PDB file of N, CA and C in Angstrom:
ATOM      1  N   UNK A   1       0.845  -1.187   0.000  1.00  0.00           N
ATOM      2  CA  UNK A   1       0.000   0.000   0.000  1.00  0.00           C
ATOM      3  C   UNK A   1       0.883   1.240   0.000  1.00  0.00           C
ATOM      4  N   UNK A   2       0.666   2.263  -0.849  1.00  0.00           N
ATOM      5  CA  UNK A   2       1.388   3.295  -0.964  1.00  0.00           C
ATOM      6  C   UNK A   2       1.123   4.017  -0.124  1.00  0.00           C
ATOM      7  N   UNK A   3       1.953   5.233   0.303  1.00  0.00           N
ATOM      8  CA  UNK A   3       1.841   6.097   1.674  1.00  0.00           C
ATOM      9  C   UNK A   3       1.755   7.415   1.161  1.00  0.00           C
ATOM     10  N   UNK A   4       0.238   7.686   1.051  1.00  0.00           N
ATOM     11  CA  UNK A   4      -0.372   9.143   0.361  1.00  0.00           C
ATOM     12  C   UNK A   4      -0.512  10.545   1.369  1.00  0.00           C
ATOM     13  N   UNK A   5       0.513   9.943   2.192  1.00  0.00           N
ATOM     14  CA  UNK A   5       0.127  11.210   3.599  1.00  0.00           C
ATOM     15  C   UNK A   5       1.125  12.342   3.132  1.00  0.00           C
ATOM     16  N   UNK A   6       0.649  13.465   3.905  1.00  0.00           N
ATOM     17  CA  UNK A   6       1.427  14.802   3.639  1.00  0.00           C
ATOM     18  C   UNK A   6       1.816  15.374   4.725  1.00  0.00           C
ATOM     19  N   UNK A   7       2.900  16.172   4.792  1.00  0.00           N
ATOM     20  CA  UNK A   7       3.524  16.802   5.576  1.00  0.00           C
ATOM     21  C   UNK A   7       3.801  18.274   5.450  1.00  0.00           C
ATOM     22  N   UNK A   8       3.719  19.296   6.293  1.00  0.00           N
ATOM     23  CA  UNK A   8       4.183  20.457   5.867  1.00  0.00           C
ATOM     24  C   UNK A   8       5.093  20.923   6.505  1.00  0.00           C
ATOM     25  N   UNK A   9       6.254  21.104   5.502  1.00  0.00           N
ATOM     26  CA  UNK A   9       8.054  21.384   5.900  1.00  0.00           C
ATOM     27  C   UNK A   9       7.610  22.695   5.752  1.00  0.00           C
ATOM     28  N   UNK A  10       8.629  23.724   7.012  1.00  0.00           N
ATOM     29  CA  UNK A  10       8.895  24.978   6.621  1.00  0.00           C
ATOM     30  C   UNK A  10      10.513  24.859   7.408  1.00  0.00           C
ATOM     31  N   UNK A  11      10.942  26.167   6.829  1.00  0.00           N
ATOM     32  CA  UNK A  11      12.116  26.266   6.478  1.00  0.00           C
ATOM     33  C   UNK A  11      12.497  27.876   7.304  1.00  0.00           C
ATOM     34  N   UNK A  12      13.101  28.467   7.803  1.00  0.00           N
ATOM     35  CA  UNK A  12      13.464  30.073   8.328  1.00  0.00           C
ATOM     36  C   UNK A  12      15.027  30.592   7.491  1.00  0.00           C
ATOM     37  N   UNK A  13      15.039  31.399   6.491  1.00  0.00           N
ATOM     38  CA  UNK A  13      15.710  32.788   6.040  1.00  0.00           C
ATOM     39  C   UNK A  13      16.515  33.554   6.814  1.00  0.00           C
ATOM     40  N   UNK A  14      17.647  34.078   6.956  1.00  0.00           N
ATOM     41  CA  UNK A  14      17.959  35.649   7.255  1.00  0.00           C
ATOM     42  C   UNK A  14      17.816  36.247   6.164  1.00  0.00           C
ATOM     43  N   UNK A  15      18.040  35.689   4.670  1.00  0.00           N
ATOM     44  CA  UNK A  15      17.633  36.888   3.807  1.00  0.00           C
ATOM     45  C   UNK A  15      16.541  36.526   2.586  1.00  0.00           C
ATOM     46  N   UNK A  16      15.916  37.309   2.414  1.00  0.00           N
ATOM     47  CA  UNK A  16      15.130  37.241   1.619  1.00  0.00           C
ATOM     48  C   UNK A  16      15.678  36.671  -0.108  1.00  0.00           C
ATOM     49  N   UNK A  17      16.672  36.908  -0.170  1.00  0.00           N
ATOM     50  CA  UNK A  17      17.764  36.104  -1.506  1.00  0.00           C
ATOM     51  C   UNK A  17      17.956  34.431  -1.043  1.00  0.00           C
ATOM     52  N   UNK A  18      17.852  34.028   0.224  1.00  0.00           N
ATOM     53  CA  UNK A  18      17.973  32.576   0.557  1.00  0.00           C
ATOM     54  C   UNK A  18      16.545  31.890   0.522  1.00  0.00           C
ATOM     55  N   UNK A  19      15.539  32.897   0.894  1.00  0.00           N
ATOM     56  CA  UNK A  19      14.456  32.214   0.977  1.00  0.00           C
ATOM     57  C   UNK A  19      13.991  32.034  -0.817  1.00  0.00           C
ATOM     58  N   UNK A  20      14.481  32.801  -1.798  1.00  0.00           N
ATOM     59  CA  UNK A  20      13.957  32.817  -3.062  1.00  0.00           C
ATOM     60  C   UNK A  20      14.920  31.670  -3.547  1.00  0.00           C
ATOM     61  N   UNK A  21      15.985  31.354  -3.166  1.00  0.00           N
ATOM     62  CA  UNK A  21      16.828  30.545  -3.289  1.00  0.00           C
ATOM     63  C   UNK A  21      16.204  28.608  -3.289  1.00  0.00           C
ATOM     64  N   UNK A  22      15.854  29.139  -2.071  1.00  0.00           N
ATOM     65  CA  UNK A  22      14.871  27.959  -1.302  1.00  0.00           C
ATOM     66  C   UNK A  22      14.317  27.773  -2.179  1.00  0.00           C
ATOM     67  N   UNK A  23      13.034  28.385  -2.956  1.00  0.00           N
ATOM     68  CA  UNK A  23      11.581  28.369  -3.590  1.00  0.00           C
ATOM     69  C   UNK A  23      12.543  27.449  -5.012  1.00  0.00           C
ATOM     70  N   UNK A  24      13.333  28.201  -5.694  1.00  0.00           N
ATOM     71  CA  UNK A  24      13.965  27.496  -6.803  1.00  0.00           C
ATOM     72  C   UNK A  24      14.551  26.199  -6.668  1.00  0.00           C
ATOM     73  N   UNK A  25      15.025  25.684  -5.474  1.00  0.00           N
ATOM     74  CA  UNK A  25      15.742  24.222  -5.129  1.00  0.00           C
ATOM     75  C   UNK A  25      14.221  23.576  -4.870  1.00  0.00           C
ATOM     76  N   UNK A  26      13.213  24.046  -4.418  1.00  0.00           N
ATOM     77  CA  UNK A  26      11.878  23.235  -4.164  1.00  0.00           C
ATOM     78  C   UNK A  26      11.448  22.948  -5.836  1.00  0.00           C
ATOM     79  N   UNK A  27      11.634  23.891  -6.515  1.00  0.00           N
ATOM     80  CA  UNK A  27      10.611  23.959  -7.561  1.00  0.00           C
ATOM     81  C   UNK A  27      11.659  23.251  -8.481  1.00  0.00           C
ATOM     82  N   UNK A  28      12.938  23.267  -8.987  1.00  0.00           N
ATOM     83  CA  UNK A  28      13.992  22.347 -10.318  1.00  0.00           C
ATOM     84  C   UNK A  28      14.274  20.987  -9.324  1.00  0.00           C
ATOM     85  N   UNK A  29      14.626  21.397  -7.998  1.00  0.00           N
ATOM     86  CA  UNK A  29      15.124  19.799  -7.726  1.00  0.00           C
ATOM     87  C   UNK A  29      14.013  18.860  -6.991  1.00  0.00           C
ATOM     88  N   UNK A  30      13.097  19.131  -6.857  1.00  0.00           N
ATOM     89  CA  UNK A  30      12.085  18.540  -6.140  1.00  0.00           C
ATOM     90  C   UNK A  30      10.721  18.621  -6.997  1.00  0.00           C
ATOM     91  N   UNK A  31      10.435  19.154  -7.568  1.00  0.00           N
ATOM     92  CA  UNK A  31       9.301  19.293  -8.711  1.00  0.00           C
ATOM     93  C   UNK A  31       8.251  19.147  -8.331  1.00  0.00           C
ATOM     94  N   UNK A  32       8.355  20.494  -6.743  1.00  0.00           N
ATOM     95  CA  UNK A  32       7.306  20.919  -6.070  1.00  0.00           C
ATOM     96  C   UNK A  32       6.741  22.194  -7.102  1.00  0.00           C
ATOM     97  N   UNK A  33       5.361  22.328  -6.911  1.00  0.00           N
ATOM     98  CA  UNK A  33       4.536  23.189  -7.923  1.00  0.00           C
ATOM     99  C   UNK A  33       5.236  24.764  -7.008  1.00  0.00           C
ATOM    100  N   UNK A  34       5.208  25.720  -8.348  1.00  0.00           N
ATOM    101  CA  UNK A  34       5.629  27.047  -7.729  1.00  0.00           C
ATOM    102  C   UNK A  34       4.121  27.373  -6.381  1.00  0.00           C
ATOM    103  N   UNK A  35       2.714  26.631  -6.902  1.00  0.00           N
ATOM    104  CA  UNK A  35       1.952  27.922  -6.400  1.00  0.00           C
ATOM    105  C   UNK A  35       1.385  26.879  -4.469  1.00  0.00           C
ATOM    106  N   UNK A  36       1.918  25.745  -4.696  1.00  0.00           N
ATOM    107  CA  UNK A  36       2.334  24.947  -3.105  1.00  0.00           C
ATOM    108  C   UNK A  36       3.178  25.385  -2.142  1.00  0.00           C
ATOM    109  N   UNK A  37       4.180  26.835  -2.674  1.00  0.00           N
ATOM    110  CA  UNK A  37       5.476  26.949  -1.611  1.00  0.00           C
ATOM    111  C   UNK A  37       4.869  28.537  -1.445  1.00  0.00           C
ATOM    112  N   UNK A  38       5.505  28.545   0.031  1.00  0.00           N
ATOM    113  CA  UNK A  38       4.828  29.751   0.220  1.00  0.00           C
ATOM    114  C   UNK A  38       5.945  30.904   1.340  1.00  0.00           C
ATOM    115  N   UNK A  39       6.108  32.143   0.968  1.00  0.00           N
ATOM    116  CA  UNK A  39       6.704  32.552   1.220  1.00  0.00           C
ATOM    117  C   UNK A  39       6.248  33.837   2.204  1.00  0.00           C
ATOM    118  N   UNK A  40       7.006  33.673   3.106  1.00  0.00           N
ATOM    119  CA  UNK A  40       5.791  34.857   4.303  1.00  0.00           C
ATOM    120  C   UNK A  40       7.349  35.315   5.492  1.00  0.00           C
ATOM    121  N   UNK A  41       6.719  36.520   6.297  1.00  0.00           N
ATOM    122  CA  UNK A  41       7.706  37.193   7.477  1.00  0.00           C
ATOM    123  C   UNK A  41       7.342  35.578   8.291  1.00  0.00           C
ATOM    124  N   UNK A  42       8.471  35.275   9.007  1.00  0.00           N
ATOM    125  CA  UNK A  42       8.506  34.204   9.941  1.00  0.00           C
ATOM    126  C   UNK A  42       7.590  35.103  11.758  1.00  0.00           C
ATOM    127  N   UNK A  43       7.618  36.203  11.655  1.00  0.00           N
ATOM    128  CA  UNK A  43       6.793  37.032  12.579  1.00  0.00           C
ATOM    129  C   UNK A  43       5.863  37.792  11.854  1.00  0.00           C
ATOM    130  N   UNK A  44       5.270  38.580  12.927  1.00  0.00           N
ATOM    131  CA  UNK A  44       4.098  39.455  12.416  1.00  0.00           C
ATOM    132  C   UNK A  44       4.134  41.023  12.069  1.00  0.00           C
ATOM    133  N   UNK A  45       5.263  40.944  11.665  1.00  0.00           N
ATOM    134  CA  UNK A  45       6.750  42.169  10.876  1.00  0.00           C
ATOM    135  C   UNK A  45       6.718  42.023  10.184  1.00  0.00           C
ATOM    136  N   UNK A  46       6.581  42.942   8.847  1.00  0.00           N
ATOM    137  CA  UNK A  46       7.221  43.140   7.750  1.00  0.00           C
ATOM    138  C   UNK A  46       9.040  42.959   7.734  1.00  0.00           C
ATOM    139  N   UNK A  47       8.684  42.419   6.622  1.00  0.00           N
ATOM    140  CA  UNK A  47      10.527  41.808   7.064  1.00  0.00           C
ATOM    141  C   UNK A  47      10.771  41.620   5.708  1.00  0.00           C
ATOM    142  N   UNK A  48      12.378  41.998   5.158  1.00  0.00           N
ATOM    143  CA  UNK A  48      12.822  41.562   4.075  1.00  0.00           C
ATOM    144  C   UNK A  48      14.234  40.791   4.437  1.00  0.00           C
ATOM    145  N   UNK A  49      13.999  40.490   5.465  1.00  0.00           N
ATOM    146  CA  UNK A  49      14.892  39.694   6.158  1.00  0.00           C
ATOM    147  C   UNK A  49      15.666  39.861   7.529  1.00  0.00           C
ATOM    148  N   UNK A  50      16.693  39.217   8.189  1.00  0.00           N
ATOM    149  CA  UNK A  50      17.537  39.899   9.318  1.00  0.00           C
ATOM    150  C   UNK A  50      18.997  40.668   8.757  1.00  0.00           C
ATOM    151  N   UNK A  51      19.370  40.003   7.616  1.00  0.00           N
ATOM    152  CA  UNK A  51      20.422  40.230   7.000  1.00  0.00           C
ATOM    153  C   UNK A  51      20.014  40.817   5.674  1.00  0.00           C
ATOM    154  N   UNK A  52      21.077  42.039   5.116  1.00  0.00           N
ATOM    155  CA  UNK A  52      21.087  42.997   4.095  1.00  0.00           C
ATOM    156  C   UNK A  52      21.473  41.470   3.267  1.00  0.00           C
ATOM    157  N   UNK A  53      20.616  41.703   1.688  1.00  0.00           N
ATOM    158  CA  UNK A  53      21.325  40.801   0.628  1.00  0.00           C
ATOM    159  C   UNK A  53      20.454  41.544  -0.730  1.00  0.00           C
ATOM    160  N   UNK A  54      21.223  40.724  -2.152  1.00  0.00           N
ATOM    161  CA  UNK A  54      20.797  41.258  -3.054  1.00  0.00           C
ATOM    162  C   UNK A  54      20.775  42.837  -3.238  1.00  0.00           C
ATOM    163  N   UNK A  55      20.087  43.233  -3.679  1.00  0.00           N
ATOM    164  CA  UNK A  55      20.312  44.992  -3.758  1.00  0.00           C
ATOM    165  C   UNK A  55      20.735  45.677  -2.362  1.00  0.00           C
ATOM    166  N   UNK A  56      20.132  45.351  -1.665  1.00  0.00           N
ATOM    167  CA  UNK A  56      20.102  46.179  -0.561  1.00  0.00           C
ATOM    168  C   UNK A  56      21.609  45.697   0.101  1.00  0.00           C
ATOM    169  N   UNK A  57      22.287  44.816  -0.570  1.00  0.00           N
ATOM    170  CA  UNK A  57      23.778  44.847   0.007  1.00  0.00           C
ATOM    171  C   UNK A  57      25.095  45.606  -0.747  1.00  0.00           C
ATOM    172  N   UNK A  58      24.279  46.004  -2.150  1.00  0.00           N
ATOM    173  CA  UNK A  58      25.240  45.995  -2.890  1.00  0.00           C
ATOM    174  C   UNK A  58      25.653  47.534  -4.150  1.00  0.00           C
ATOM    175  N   UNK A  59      25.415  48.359  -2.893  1.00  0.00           N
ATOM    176  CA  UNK A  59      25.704  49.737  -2.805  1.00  0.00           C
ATOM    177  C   UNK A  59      27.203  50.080  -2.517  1.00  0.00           C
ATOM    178  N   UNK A  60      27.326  51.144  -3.449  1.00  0.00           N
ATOM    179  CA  UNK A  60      28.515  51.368  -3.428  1.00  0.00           C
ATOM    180  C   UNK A  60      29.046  52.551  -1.430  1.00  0.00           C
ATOM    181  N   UNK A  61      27.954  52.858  -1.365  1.00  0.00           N
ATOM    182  CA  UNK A  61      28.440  53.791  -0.202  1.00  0.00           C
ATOM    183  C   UNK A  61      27.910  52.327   1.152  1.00  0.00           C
ATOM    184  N   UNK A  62      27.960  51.041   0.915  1.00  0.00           N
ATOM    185  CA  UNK A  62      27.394  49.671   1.773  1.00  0.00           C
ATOM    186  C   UNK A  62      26.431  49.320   1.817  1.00  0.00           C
ATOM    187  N   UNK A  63      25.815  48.722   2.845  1.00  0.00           N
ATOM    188  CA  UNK A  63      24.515  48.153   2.638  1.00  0.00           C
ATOM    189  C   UNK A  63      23.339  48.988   2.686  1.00  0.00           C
ATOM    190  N   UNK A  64      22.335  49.352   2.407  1.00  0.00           N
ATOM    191  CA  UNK A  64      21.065  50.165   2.616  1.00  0.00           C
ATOM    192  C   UNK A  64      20.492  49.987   3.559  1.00  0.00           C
ATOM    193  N   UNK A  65      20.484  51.058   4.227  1.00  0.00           N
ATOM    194  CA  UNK A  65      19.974  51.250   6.078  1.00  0.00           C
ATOM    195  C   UNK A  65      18.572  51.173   5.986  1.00  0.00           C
ATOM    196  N   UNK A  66      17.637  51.314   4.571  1.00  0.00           N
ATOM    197  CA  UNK A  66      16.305  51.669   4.923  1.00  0.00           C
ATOM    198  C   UNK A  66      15.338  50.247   4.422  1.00  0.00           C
ATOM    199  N   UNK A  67      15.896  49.218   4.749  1.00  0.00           N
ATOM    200  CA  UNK A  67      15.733  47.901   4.227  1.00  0.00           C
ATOM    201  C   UNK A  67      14.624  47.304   5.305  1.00  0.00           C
ATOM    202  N   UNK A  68      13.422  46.874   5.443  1.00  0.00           N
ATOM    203  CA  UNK A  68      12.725  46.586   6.719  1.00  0.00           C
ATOM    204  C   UNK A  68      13.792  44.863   7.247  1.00  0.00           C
ATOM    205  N   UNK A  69      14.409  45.273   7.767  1.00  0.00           N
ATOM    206  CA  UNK A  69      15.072  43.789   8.125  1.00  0.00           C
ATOM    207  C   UNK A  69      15.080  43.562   9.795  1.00  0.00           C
ATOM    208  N   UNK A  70      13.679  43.028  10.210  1.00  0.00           N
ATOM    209  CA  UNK A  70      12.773  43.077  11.151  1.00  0.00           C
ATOM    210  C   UNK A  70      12.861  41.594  11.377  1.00  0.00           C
ATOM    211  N   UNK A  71      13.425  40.483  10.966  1.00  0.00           N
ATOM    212  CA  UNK A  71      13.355  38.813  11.757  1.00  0.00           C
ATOM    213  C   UNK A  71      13.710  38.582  10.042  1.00  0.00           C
ATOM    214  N   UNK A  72      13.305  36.919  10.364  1.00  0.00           N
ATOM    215  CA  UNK A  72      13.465  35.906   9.058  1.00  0.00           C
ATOM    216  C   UNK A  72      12.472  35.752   8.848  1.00  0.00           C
ATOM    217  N   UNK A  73      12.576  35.305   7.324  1.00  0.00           N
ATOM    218  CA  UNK A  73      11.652  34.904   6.224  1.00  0.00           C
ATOM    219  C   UNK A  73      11.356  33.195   6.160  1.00  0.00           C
ATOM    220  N   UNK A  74      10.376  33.429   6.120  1.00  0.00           N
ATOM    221  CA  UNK A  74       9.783  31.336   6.319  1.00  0.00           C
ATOM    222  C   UNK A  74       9.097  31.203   4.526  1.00  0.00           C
ATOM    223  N   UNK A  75       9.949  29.748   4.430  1.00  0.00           N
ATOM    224  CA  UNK A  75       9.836  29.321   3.329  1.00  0.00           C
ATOM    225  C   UNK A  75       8.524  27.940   3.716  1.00  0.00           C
ATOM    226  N   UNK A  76       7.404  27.334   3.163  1.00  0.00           N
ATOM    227  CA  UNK A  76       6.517  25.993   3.746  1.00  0.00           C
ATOM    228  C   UNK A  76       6.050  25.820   2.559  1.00  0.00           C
ATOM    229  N   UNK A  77       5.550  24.709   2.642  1.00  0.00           N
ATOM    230  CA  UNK A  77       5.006  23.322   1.375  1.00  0.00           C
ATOM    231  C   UNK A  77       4.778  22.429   1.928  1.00  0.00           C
ATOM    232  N   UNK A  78       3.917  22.231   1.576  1.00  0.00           N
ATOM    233  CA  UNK A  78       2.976  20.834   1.702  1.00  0.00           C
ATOM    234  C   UNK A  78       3.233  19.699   0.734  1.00  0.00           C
ATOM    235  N   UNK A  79       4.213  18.672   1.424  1.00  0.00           N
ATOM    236  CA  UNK A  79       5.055  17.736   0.434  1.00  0.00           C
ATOM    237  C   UNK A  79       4.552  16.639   0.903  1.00  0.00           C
ATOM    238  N   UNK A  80       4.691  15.194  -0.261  1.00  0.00           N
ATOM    239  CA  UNK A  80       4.513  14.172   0.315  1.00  0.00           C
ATOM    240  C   UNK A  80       5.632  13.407   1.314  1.00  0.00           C
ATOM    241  N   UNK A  81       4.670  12.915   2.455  1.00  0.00           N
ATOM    242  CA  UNK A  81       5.700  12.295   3.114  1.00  0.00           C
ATOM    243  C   UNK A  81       7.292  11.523   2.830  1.00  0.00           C
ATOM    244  N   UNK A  82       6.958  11.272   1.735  1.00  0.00           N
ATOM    245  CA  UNK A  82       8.408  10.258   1.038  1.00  0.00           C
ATOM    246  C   UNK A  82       9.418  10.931   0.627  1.00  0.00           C
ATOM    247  N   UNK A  83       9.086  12.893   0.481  1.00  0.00           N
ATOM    248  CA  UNK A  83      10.199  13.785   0.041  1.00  0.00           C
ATOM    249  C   UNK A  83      10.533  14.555   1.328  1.00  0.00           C
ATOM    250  N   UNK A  84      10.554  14.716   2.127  1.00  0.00           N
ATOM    251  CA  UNK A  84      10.861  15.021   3.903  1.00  0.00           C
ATOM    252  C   UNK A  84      12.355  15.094   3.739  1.00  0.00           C
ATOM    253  N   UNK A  85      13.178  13.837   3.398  1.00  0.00           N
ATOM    254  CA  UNK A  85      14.423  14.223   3.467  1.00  0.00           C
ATOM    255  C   UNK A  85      15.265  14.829   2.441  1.00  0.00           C
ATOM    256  N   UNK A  86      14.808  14.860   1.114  1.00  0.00           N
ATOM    257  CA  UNK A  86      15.421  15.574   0.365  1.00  0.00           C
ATOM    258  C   UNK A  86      14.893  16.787   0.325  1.00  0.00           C
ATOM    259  N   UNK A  87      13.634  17.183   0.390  1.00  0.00           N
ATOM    260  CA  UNK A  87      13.327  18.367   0.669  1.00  0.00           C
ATOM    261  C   UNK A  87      14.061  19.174   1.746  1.00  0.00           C
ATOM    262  N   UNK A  88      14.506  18.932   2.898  1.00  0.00           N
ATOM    263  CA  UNK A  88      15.171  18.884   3.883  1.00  0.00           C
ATOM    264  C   UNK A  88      16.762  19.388   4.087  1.00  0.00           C
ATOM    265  N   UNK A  89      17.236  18.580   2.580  1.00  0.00           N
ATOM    266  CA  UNK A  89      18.482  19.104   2.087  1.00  0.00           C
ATOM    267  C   UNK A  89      18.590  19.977   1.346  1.00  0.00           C
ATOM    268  N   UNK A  90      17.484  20.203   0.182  1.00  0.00           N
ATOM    269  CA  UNK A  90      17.433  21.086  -0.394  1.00  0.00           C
ATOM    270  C   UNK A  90      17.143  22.309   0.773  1.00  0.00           C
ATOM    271  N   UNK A  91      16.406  22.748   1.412  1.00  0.00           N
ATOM    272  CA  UNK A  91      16.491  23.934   1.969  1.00  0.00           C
ATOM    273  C   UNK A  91      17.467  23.636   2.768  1.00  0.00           C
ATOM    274  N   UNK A  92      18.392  22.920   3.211  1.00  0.00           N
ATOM    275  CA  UNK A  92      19.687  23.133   3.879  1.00  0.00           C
ATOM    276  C   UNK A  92      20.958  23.940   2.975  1.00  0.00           C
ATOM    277  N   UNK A  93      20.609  23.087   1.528  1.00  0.00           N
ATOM    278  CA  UNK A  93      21.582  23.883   0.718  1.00  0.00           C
ATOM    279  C   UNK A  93      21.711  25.408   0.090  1.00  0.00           C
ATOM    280  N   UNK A  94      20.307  25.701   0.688  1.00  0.00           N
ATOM    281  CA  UNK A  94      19.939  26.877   0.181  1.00  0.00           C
ATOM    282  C   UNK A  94      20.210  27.798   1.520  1.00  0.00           C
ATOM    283  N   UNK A  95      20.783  27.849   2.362  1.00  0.00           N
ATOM    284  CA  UNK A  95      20.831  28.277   3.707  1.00  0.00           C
ATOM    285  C   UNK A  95      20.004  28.148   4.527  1.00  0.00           C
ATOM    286  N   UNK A  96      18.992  27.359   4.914  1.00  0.00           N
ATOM    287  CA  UNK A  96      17.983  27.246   6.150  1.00  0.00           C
ATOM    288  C   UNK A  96      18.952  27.452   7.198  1.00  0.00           C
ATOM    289  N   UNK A  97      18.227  28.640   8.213  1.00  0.00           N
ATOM    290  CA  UNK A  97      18.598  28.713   9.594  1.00  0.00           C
ATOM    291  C   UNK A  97      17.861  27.096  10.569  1.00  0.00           C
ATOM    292  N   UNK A  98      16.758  26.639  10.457  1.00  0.00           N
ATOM    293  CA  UNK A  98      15.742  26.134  10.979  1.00  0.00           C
ATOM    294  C   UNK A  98      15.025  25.406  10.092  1.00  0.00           C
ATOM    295  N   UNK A  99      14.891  24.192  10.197  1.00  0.00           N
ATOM    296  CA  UNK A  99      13.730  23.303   9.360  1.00  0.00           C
ATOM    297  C   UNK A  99      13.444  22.351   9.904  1.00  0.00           C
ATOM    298  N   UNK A 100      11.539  22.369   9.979  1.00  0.00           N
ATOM    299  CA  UNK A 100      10.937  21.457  11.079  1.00  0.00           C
ATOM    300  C   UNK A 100       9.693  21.308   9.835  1.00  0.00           C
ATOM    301  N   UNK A 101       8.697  19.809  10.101  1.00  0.00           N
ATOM    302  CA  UNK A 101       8.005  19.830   9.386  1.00  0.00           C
ATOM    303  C   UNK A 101       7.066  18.788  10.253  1.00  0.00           C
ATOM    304  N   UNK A 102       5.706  18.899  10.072  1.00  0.00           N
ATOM    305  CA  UNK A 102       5.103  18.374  11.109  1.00  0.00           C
ATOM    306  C   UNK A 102       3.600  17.866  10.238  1.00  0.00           C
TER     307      UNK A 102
END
């Protein structure tokens, strides 16, 4: 009997470039659907992360002070049970601070 149960992995960001990072290792190496992964402030903050990245790092006078970088960014999907551990690695390789799935 096959095992049709589901699980939902989420994943925690410092930057908003790791969590988009994330979404692309879910979606080419796992051939999770783009509109299953979901991308949100890990608090109830607007947040573009804890850490400056992507544009907002890459100013010539340093990083951009006016960046809301208020907590981490949570990456979640609703995967089948049987992809838990590669899913798992994939957001490890993508920088996960945190990944729990329940």
């Amino acid at each position: 009997m096959a095992d049709n149960s589901t699980t939902t992995i989420r994943a925690t960001f410092d930057t908003r470039a790791a969590a988009d990072l994330a979404v692309e290792h879910l979606v080419q190496q796992q051939g999770i659907s783009r509109p299953d992964i979901f991308v949100r402030s890990a608090s109830d903050r607007n947040t573009a992360g804890s850490a400056p990245s992507g544009g907002d790092a890459s100013h010539d006078q340093g990083a951009r002070r006016d960046a809301p970088l208020r907590g981490e960014i949570e990456v979640s999907a609703d995967i089948a049970s049987s992809q838990v551990a590669a899913v798992q690695h994939s957001l490890g390789e993508a920088g996960a601070l945190n990944v729990s799935g329940r």
